[in-house]
Amino acid sequence: MAVRSENISTTEGTEALDNFLAKTAGAWEGMPLVRDQPGEYEERCWDLME
């Protein structure tokens, strides 16, 4: 990947991101992605923060 040394204008950077997202959005063709349920979280004692 080539690194550009000059500054990129906000518009140019935004267009590049928009183009990338348009090309890659919905392109995953592997197994379905599944998000597990969150586990139990520890109870914190906020009194110690004072």
Short mmCIF file of C-alpha atoms in Angstrom, two decimals:
data_model
loop_
_atom_site.label_atom_id
_atom_site.label_comp_id
_atom_site.label_asym_id
_atom_site.label_seq_id
_atom_site.Cartn_x
_atom_site.Cartn_y
_atom_site.Cartn_z
CA MET A 1 0.00 0.00 0.00
CA ALA A 2 1.46 3.32 -1.04
CA VAL A 3 1.66 6.11 1.51
CA ARG A 4 0.78 9.59 0.36
CA SER A 5 2.95 12.31 1.83
CA GLU A 6 0.82 15.29 0.80
CA ASN A 7 -2.18 16.47 2.78
CA ILE A 8 -5.58 15.18 1.70
CA SER A 9 -8.44 17.66 1.67
CA THR A 10 -11.47 16.81 3.78
CA THR A 11 -13.60 16.46 0.66
CA GLU A 12 -11.13 14.12 -1.02
CA GLY A 13 -10.78 12.02 2.13
CA THR A 14 -14.55 11.82 2.55
CA GLU A 15 -15.00 10.77 -1.08
CA ALA A 16 -12.37 8.06 -0.69
CA LEU A 17 -14.13 6.70 2.39
CA ASP A 18 -17.52 6.83 0.64
CA ASN A 19 -16.07 4.92 -2.32
CA PHE A 20 -14.51 2.31 -0.04
CA LEU A 21 -17.76 1.80 1.86
CA ALA A 22 -19.79 1.57 -1.35
CA LYS A 23 -17.46 -1.14 -2.68
CA THR A 24 -17.26 -3.20 0.51
CA ALA A 25 -20.67 -2.82 2.21
CA GLY A 26 -22.47 -6.15 2.15
CA ALA A 27 -19.55 -7.92 0.48
CA TRP A 28 -19.01 -10.57 3.19
CA GLU A 29 -19.63 -14.00 1.66
CA GLY A 30 -18.36 -16.24 4.47
CA MET A 31 -20.25 -17.86 7.30
CA PRO A 32 -22.87 -15.64 8.98
CA LEU A 33 -21.42 -13.44 11.68
CA VAL A 34 -23.03 -14.13 15.05
CA ARG A 35 -22.63 -11.99 18.14
CA ASP A 36 -22.76 -13.88 21.43
CA GLN A 37 -24.75 -12.53 24.35
CA PRO A 38 -22.64 -10.45 26.75
CA GLY A 39 -21.45 -12.24 29.85
CA GLU A 40 -21.83 -11.19 33.46
CA TYR A 41 -20.10 -7.98 34.44
CA GLU A 42 -18.34 -7.40 37.72
CA GLU A 43 -19.98 -5.08 40.20
CA ARG A 44 -17.81 -2.05 40.84
CA CYS A 45 -17.56 -0.09 44.04
CA TRP A 46 -17.61 3.56 42.97
CA ASP A 47 -17.19 4.74 46.58
CA LEU A 48 -13.45 4.06 46.24
CA MET A 49 -13.21 6.70 43.49
CA GLU A 50 -13.97 9.60 45.83
#
